[in-house]
Amino acid sequence: MKKLLFLICFLASFTATAQLNLKKTFKFATFYTAFNGATSISDVDIYSVNTGQLEQDVLKTPFDYTFTVGLRKIKRFGYENRANVFYDGTEHSYADAATLGLVDGFEFLFEADLQRQFGENYLNQNHFIRYVADNWVTKVEYNENGFVDIRYFEASQRLRKPIGEKLSINIGAVQRLSKPYGYDPLSEWVLDNGSLHYTFLALEEMGYSISVQNGEYYDPNGNVVANSPEVWDEVVIPQVLSDYANRKQNEINRTIEYSAVIGFDYYHFTKDFWLHSWGNLMPYHVDTDNEFSYHKYNNGQWLDYSGGLIFGYRLNKHLGMFLEGKYNKYWNREWHDFSLGLNYVIF
């Protein structure tokens, strides 16, 4: 009976503690979802001539949209203002990419965007959990940017050394899980003279066929996709090569990369001047002898790096300037975004 009472008391205490910790973890967090749409590029008139007759068609592009779902708990830096009453999914903060937050402790971001732009669909995701202590920092994140074709998991563990109140340097290890960037399936079909045997690839690997008698080209389902070598080469083959490369890359398991990392974070803020900057450099990567490791395609070591800069300066009560941006270079992928400008207040 005593054991049963002890177990009940223990479970009750554990449940209360878990609820308290869970409440503390999500306190001040915001869940948001939003749908935003806009007109895409205008319709385009297409003209052609068929047996001497003029034909006209209209190329229509469906409207652009973004559907966003997110959950975030990140303390805003001094230069960040929340202009809207609600999160509407259009917010964009360069500071989310920084290694350190404004305060020590536990912060997180989970956001996914389903986007259609110029008729193409993309999925963008940015999720991370970060814990910053006085002398160390750890972060687990997942990044996917469909527009630039980048997707990877990353975990890092770093020792942190504050230098004064504004600068902090760190050093540690990073583990990244991704598809084999650098692997080119088409290289296996390059002939000794440097040309690509694309027709043989389409026939042998992708199930296409050719009727020499009729001069027609058929897809794997037997549909006619071209009736001349020009259409075959310029229209069909590019899609065939893209489909083949995607299929071969998807057949390969994701590879893990172990890397050393060094970095810094700097933050200074006043009402008239602020500077927030961070950077990360991965100068060494462990060669695990994986068949599809990036070492195989790069012939040894390489440098991966990322960084960001947020700068603002109010010269006087009328004039101010700003510069914000971030840059990433991982494997054979580069992606970046930035904004800069002047503000002049007339009164």
Short mmCIF file of C-alpha atoms in Angstrom, two decimals:
data_model
loop_
_atom_site.label_atom_id
_atom_site.label_comp_id
_atom_site.label_asym_id
_atom_site.label_seq_id
_atom_site.Cartn_x
_atom_site.Cartn_y
_atom_site.Cartn_z
CA MET A 1 0.00 0.00 0.00
CA LYS A 2 2.86 2.34 0.87
CA LYS A 3 4.50 1.62 -2.48
CA LEU A 4 1.24 2.38 -4.27
CA LEU A 5 0.85 5.69 -2.42
CA PHE A 6 4.47 6.55 -3.16
CA LEU A 7 3.98 5.76 -6.84
CA ILE A 8 0.81 7.89 -6.99
CA CYS A 9 2.56 10.79 -5.28
CA PHE A 10 5.57 10.44 -7.57
CA LEU A 11 3.44 10.38 -10.73
CA ALA A 12 1.41 13.35 -9.53
CA SER A 13 4.59 15.29 -8.75
CA PHE A 14 6.17 14.34 -12.09
CA THR A 15 3.03 15.34 -14.00
CA ALA A 16 2.83 18.68 -12.22
CA THR A 17 6.53 19.36 -12.85
CA ALA A 18 6.22 18.38 -16.53
CA GLN A 19 3.20 20.65 -16.94
CA LEU A 20 5.05 23.49 -15.24
CA ASN A 21 8.15 23.00 -17.42
CA LEU A 22 6.01 22.68 -20.56
CA LYS A 23 4.15 25.86 -19.67
CA LYS A 24 7.42 27.65 -19.04
CA THR A 25 8.87 26.38 -22.32
CA PHE A 26 5.99 27.68 -24.43
CA LYS A 27 5.36 30.87 -22.44
CA PHE A 28 5.36 33.87 -24.80
CA ALA A 29 5.55 31.57 -27.84
CA THR A 30 3.27 32.40 -30.78
CA PHE A 31 1.52 29.96 -33.10
CA TYR A 32 0.46 31.43 -36.42
CA THR A 33 -0.98 30.40 -39.75
CA ALA A 34 -1.71 32.59 -42.75
CA PHE A 35 -2.54 32.52 -46.44
CA ASN A 36 -1.24 35.30 -48.70
CA GLY A 37 -1.92 35.67 -52.42
CA ALA A 38 -1.06 38.04 -55.25
CA THR A 39 -1.35 38.34 -59.00
CA SER A 40 1.49 36.62 -60.84
CA ILE A 41 3.05 37.70 -64.14
CA SER A 42 0.57 38.80 -66.78
CA ASP A 43 -0.78 36.52 -69.48
CA VAL A 44 1.41 36.15 -72.57
CA ASP A 45 0.08 35.90 -76.13
CA ILE A 46 1.74 33.13 -78.16
CA TYR A 47 1.57 33.16 -81.95
CA SER A 48 2.35 30.33 -84.37
CA VAL A 49 1.74 29.45 -88.00
CA ASN A 50 0.18 26.10 -88.96
CA THR A 51 -0.20 25.26 -92.67
CA GLY A 52 -0.08 28.93 -93.46
CA GLN A 53 -2.76 29.88 -90.91
CA LEU A 54 -2.02 32.18 -87.97
CA GLU A 55 -2.82 30.60 -84.62
CA GLN A 56 -2.94 32.41 -81.30
CA ASP A 57 -2.82 31.01 -77.80
CA VAL A 58 -2.57 32.55 -74.36
CA LEU A 59 -0.06 31.40 -71.75
CA LYS A 60 -1.64 31.95 -68.35
CA THR A 61 0.20 31.83 -65.04
CA PRO A 62 -1.90 31.10 -61.92
CA PHE A 63 -1.78 33.59 -59.05
CA ASP A 64 1.10 33.46 -56.58
CA TYR A 65 0.41 32.41 -53.01
CA THR A 66 2.08 31.45 -49.76
CA PHE A 67 0.53 29.30 -47.05
CA THR A 68 2.45 29.57 -43.79
CA VAL A 69 2.28 27.62 -40.54
CA GLY A 70 4.62 28.48 -37.71
CA LEU A 71 5.45 28.40 -34.03
CA ARG A 72 8.14 30.69 -32.66
CA LYS A 73 9.67 31.79 -29.40
CA ILE A 74 12.56 34.14 -30.16
CA LYS A 75 13.19 37.35 -28.27
CA ARG A 76 13.39 40.27 -30.67
CA PHE A 77 16.59 42.27 -30.93
CA GLY A 78 16.48 45.98 -30.26
CA TYR A 79 16.30 46.89 -33.94
CA GLU A 80 13.41 44.50 -34.64
CA ASN A 81 9.92 45.94 -34.59
CA ARG A 82 6.69 44.02 -34.84
CA ALA A 83 4.70 46.40 -36.99
CA ASN A 84 1.63 44.17 -37.41
CA VAL A 85 -0.83 43.20 -34.72
CA PHE A 86 -0.81 39.60 -36.00
CA TYR A 87 1.83 37.40 -37.55
CA ASP A 88 0.71 37.12 -41.17
CA GLY A 89 3.42 34.86 -42.58
CA THR A 90 5.19 37.62 -44.50
CA GLU A 91 7.59 38.47 -41.68
CA HIS A 92 11.23 38.05 -42.55
CA SER A 93 13.95 38.35 -39.92
CA TYR A 94 17.58 37.92 -40.90
CA ALA A 95 18.41 37.57 -37.21
CA ASP A 96 16.77 34.12 -37.10
CA ALA A 97 19.90 32.76 -38.79
CA ALA A 98 22.26 34.02 -36.07
CA THR A 99 24.07 31.47 -33.91
CA LEU A 100 23.15 33.24 -30.67
CA GLY A 101 19.93 34.86 -29.55
CA LEU A 102 19.51 38.05 -27.61
CA VAL A 103 19.19 36.19 -24.31
CA ASP A 104 20.57 32.99 -22.87
CA GLY A 105 18.24 30.05 -22.58
CA PHE A 106 15.90 28.03 -24.75
CA GLU A 107 14.42 29.38 -28.00
CA PHE A 108 12.83 27.75 -31.03
CA LEU A 109 11.30 28.31 -34.44
CA PHE A 110 9.15 25.95 -36.52
CA GLU A 111 7.92 27.38 -39.81
CA ALA A 112 6.83 25.86 -43.12
CA ASP A 113 5.78 27.73 -46.26
CA LEU A 114 3.96 26.16 -49.19
CA GLN A 115 4.60 28.63 -51.99
CA ARG A 116 3.65 29.07 -55.62
CA GLN A 117 5.72 31.56 -57.58
CA PHE A 118 5.41 32.15 -61.33
CA GLY A 119 3.44 28.90 -61.63
CA GLU A 120 6.09 26.78 -59.85
CA ASN A 121 5.41 25.18 -56.47
CA TYR A 122 8.00 25.22 -53.68
CA LEU A 123 8.18 24.04 -50.10
CA ASN A 124 10.31 26.10 -47.73
CA GLN A 125 10.97 25.06 -44.14
CA ASN A 126 13.02 26.50 -41.32
CA HIS A 127 12.96 24.71 -37.97
CA PHE A 128 15.42 25.02 -35.12
CA ILE A 129 15.81 24.50 -31.39
CA ARG A 130 18.60 26.49 -29.73
CA TYR A 131 19.95 26.61 -26.19
CA VAL A 132 22.49 29.25 -25.22
CA ALA A 133 24.43 29.10 -21.95
CA ASP A 134 27.23 31.24 -20.57
CA ASN A 135 30.02 29.08 -22.01
CA TRP A 136 28.36 26.84 -24.58
CA VAL A 137 25.62 26.73 -27.18
CA THR A 138 23.86 23.89 -28.97
CA LYS A 139 21.47 24.03 -31.90
CA VAL A 140 19.51 21.53 -33.99
CA GLU A 141 17.92 22.75 -37.20
CA TYR A 142 16.35 21.73 -40.47
CA ASN A 143 16.47 23.95 -43.54
CA GLU A 144 14.70 23.45 -46.85
CA ASN A 145 14.55 26.01 -49.63
CA GLY A 146 12.79 24.61 -52.67
CA PHE A 147 13.58 27.66 -54.78
CA VAL A 148 17.36 27.09 -54.58
CA ASP A 149 17.16 23.29 -54.12
CA ILE A 150 18.79 23.02 -50.69
CA ARG A 151 17.68 20.68 -47.90
CA TYR A 152 19.60 19.44 -44.86
CA PHE A 153 19.57 18.65 -41.14
CA GLU A 154 22.25 20.25 -39.00
CA ALA A 155 23.27 19.84 -35.37
CA SER A 156 26.08 21.77 -33.70
CA GLN A 157 27.73 21.76 -30.29
CA ARG A 158 30.05 24.67 -29.51
CA LEU A 159 32.09 26.10 -26.69
CA ARG A 160 31.42 29.79 -26.34
CA LYS A 161 33.78 32.52 -25.11
CA PRO A 162 32.22 35.95 -24.51
CA ILE A 163 34.63 38.83 -25.02
CA GLY A 164 33.10 41.81 -23.32
CA GLU A 165 29.37 42.41 -23.62
CA LYS A 166 29.15 42.59 -27.44
CA LEU A 167 31.43 39.97 -28.97
CA SER A 168 31.36 36.21 -28.60
CA ILE A 169 33.48 33.59 -30.37
CA ASN A 170 32.75 29.87 -30.53
CA ILE A 171 34.34 26.64 -31.66
CA GLY A 172 32.95 23.14 -31.91
CA ALA A 173 31.56 20.42 -34.15
CA VAL A 174 28.78 20.23 -36.73
CA GLN A 175 26.93 17.23 -38.13
CA ARG A 176 24.94 17.65 -41.36
CA LEU A 177 22.63 15.15 -43.02
CA SER A 178 21.71 15.76 -46.66
CA LYS A 179 21.40 14.25 -50.08
CA PRO A 180 24.76 13.77 -51.87
CA TYR A 181 25.37 17.28 -53.19
CA GLY A 182 28.08 17.17 -55.82
CA TYR A 183 27.02 13.81 -57.20
CA ASP A 184 26.24 14.11 -60.92
CA PRO A 185 24.44 11.04 -62.32
CA LEU A 186 24.87 12.32 -65.88
CA SER A 187 28.67 12.10 -65.66
CA GLU A 188 28.34 8.32 -66.12
CA TRP A 189 26.93 8.94 -69.62
CA VAL A 190 29.61 11.29 -70.88
CA LEU A 191 31.60 9.82 -73.77
CA ASP A 192 35.35 10.02 -74.17
CA ASN A 193 34.97 13.01 -76.51
CA GLY A 194 33.06 14.92 -73.81
CA SER A 195 29.60 14.68 -75.39
CA LEU A 196 26.57 13.21 -73.63
CA HIS A 197 24.92 10.12 -75.10
CA TYR A 198 21.47 11.42 -74.13
CA THR A 199 19.35 9.52 -76.66
CA PHE A 200 20.78 6.17 -75.55
CA LEU A 201 20.11 7.20 -71.92
CA ALA A 202 16.48 8.05 -72.75
CA LEU A 203 15.95 4.70 -74.47
CA GLU A 204 17.82 2.43 -72.05
CA GLU A 205 17.09 4.07 -68.68
CA MET A 206 13.90 6.09 -69.04
CA GLY A 207 11.77 3.86 -71.28
CA TYR A 208 11.43 6.15 -74.30
CA SER A 209 11.32 4.71 -77.82
CA ILE A 210 11.77 5.85 -81.42
CA SER A 211 9.97 4.85 -84.61
CA VAL A 212 12.54 5.28 -87.38
CA GLN A 213 9.90 4.63 -90.02
CA ASN A 214 7.50 7.33 -88.79
CA GLY A 215 10.14 9.67 -87.37
CA GLU A 216 8.24 9.85 -84.08
CA TYR A 217 9.44 9.69 -80.50
CA TYR A 218 7.38 8.09 -77.73
CA ASP A 219 7.38 8.40 -73.93
CA PRO A 220 7.22 5.29 -71.67
CA ASN A 221 3.39 5.34 -71.92
CA GLY A 222 3.43 5.22 -75.72
CA ASN A 223 2.42 8.85 -76.23
CA VAL A 224 4.02 10.81 -79.05
CA VAL A 225 6.23 13.51 -77.54
CA ALA A 226 8.14 14.63 -80.65
CA ASN A 227 7.95 14.22 -84.41
CA SER A 228 11.33 15.69 -85.31
CA PRO A 229 14.92 15.50 -84.00
CA GLU A 230 14.81 19.23 -83.22
CA VAL A 231 11.82 18.90 -80.88
CA TRP A 232 13.35 15.78 -79.35
CA ASP A 233 16.67 17.50 -78.61
CA GLU A 234 15.37 20.88 -77.48
CA VAL A 235 12.12 20.03 -75.70
CA VAL A 236 12.00 16.40 -74.61
CA ILE A 237 15.63 15.65 -73.72
CA PRO A 238 16.04 18.45 -71.12
CA GLN A 239 13.10 17.02 -69.17
CA VAL A 240 14.43 13.47 -69.58
CA LEU A 241 17.82 14.45 -68.17
CA SER A 242 16.21 16.29 -65.25
CA ASP A 243 13.97 13.32 -64.41
CA TYR A 244 16.88 10.90 -64.62
CA ALA A 245 19.14 12.99 -62.38
CA ASN A 246 16.39 13.40 -59.76
CA ARG A 247 15.60 9.70 -59.81
CA LYS A 248 19.21 8.64 -59.35
CA GLN A 249 19.80 11.13 -56.54
CA ASN A 250 16.65 10.01 -54.75
CA GLU A 251 17.81 6.39 -54.92
CA ILE A 252 20.84 7.24 -52.75
CA ASN A 253 20.54 7.45 -48.99
CA ARG A 254 21.32 10.74 -47.36
CA THR A 255 24.93 11.21 -46.35
CA ILE A 256 26.22 12.60 -43.06
CA GLU A 257 29.06 15.08 -42.87
CA TYR A 258 31.15 15.66 -39.72
CA SER A 259 32.82 19.06 -39.67
CA ALA A 260 34.73 21.39 -37.36
CA VAL A 261 33.32 24.90 -37.00
CA ILE A 262 34.53 28.24 -35.70
CA GLY A 263 32.33 31.30 -35.50
CA PHE A 264 31.58 34.66 -33.96
CA ASP A 265 28.60 36.81 -32.99
CA TYR A 266 28.67 40.57 -32.47
CA TYR A 267 25.77 42.72 -31.31
CA HIS A 268 25.69 46.45 -30.58
CA PHE A 269 22.51 48.50 -30.36
CA THR A 270 21.52 52.07 -29.66
CA LYS A 271 18.49 53.96 -30.92
CA ASP A 272 20.58 55.70 -33.58
CA PHE A 273 23.13 53.02 -34.51
CA TRP A 274 23.12 49.25 -34.46
CA LEU A 275 25.35 46.51 -35.81
CA HIS A 276 24.60 42.80 -35.59
CA SER A 277 26.89 40.37 -37.35
CA TRP A 278 27.68 36.67 -37.21
CA GLY A 279 29.75 34.19 -39.17
CA ASN A 280 30.56 30.48 -39.31
CA LEU A 281 33.44 28.72 -41.04
CA MET A 282 33.81 24.96 -41.50
CA PRO A 283 37.46 24.46 -42.56
CA TYR A 284 37.76 20.72 -41.96
CA HIS A 285 35.47 17.77 -42.75
CA VAL A 286 35.99 14.15 -41.69
CA ASP A 287 36.43 11.80 -44.64
CA THR A 288 34.31 8.73 -43.86
CA ASP A 289 35.15 7.02 -47.18
CA ASN A 290 31.48 7.08 -48.13
CA GLU A 291 31.03 6.39 -51.83
CA PHE A 292 28.93 9.52 -52.24
CA SER A 293 30.77 11.79 -49.82
CA TYR A 294 31.47 15.31 -51.06
CA HIS A 295 35.16 14.51 -50.61
CA LYS A 296 34.91 12.34 -53.74
CA TYR A 297 33.65 15.19 -55.91
CA ASN A 298 35.83 17.91 -54.42
CA ASN A 299 39.12 15.97 -54.33
CA GLY A 300 39.76 16.64 -50.65
CA GLN A 301 38.92 19.35 -48.15
CA TRP A 302 36.86 22.46 -48.85
CA LEU A 303 35.48 25.51 -47.05
CA ASP A 304 31.82 25.89 -46.12
CA TYR A 305 30.70 29.16 -44.56
CA SER A 306 27.73 31.31 -43.68
CA GLY A 307 27.22 34.75 -42.24
CA GLY A 308 24.92 37.67 -41.77
CA LEU A 309 25.01 41.43 -41.26
CA ILE A 310 22.36 43.81 -39.98
CA PHE A 311 23.35 47.48 -39.93
CA GLY A 312 21.32 50.62 -39.26
CA TYR A 313 22.33 54.24 -38.77
CA ARG A 314 20.22 57.32 -38.18
CA LEU A 315 22.41 60.20 -39.31
CA ASN A 316 19.98 62.80 -38.01
CA LYS A 317 16.26 63.18 -37.34
CA HIS A 318 15.60 63.20 -41.10
CA LEU A 319 18.01 60.73 -42.72
CA GLY A 320 18.78 57.08 -42.00
CA MET A 321 20.31 54.13 -43.84
CA PHE A 322 20.20 50.38 -43.47
CA LEU A 323 21.86 47.23 -44.79
CA GLU A 324 20.69 43.70 -44.04
CA GLY A 325 21.63 40.37 -45.55
CA LYS A 326 22.88 36.84 -45.13
CA TYR A 327 24.94 34.49 -47.26
CA ASN A 328 25.42 30.70 -47.25
CA LYS A 329 27.80 28.48 -49.16
CA TYR A 330 27.41 24.74 -48.42
CA TRP A 331 28.86 22.05 -50.70
CA ASN A 332 28.20 23.17 -54.28
CA ARG A 333 25.20 25.31 -53.27
CA GLU A 334 25.07 29.05 -52.65
CA TRP A 335 22.07 31.07 -51.53
CA HIS A 336 21.70 34.58 -50.19
CA ASP A 337 19.33 37.49 -49.77
CA PHE A 338 19.80 41.12 -48.79
CA SER A 339 18.17 44.54 -48.62
CA LEU A 340 19.60 48.04 -48.37
CA GLY A 341 18.32 51.55 -48.66
CA LEU A 342 17.80 55.07 -47.34
CA ASN A 343 14.95 56.63 -45.41
CA TYR A 344 14.35 60.36 -45.38
CA VAL A 345 11.58 61.74 -43.20
CA ILE A 346 10.05 65.02 -44.33
CA PHE A 347 8.56 67.27 -41.64
#
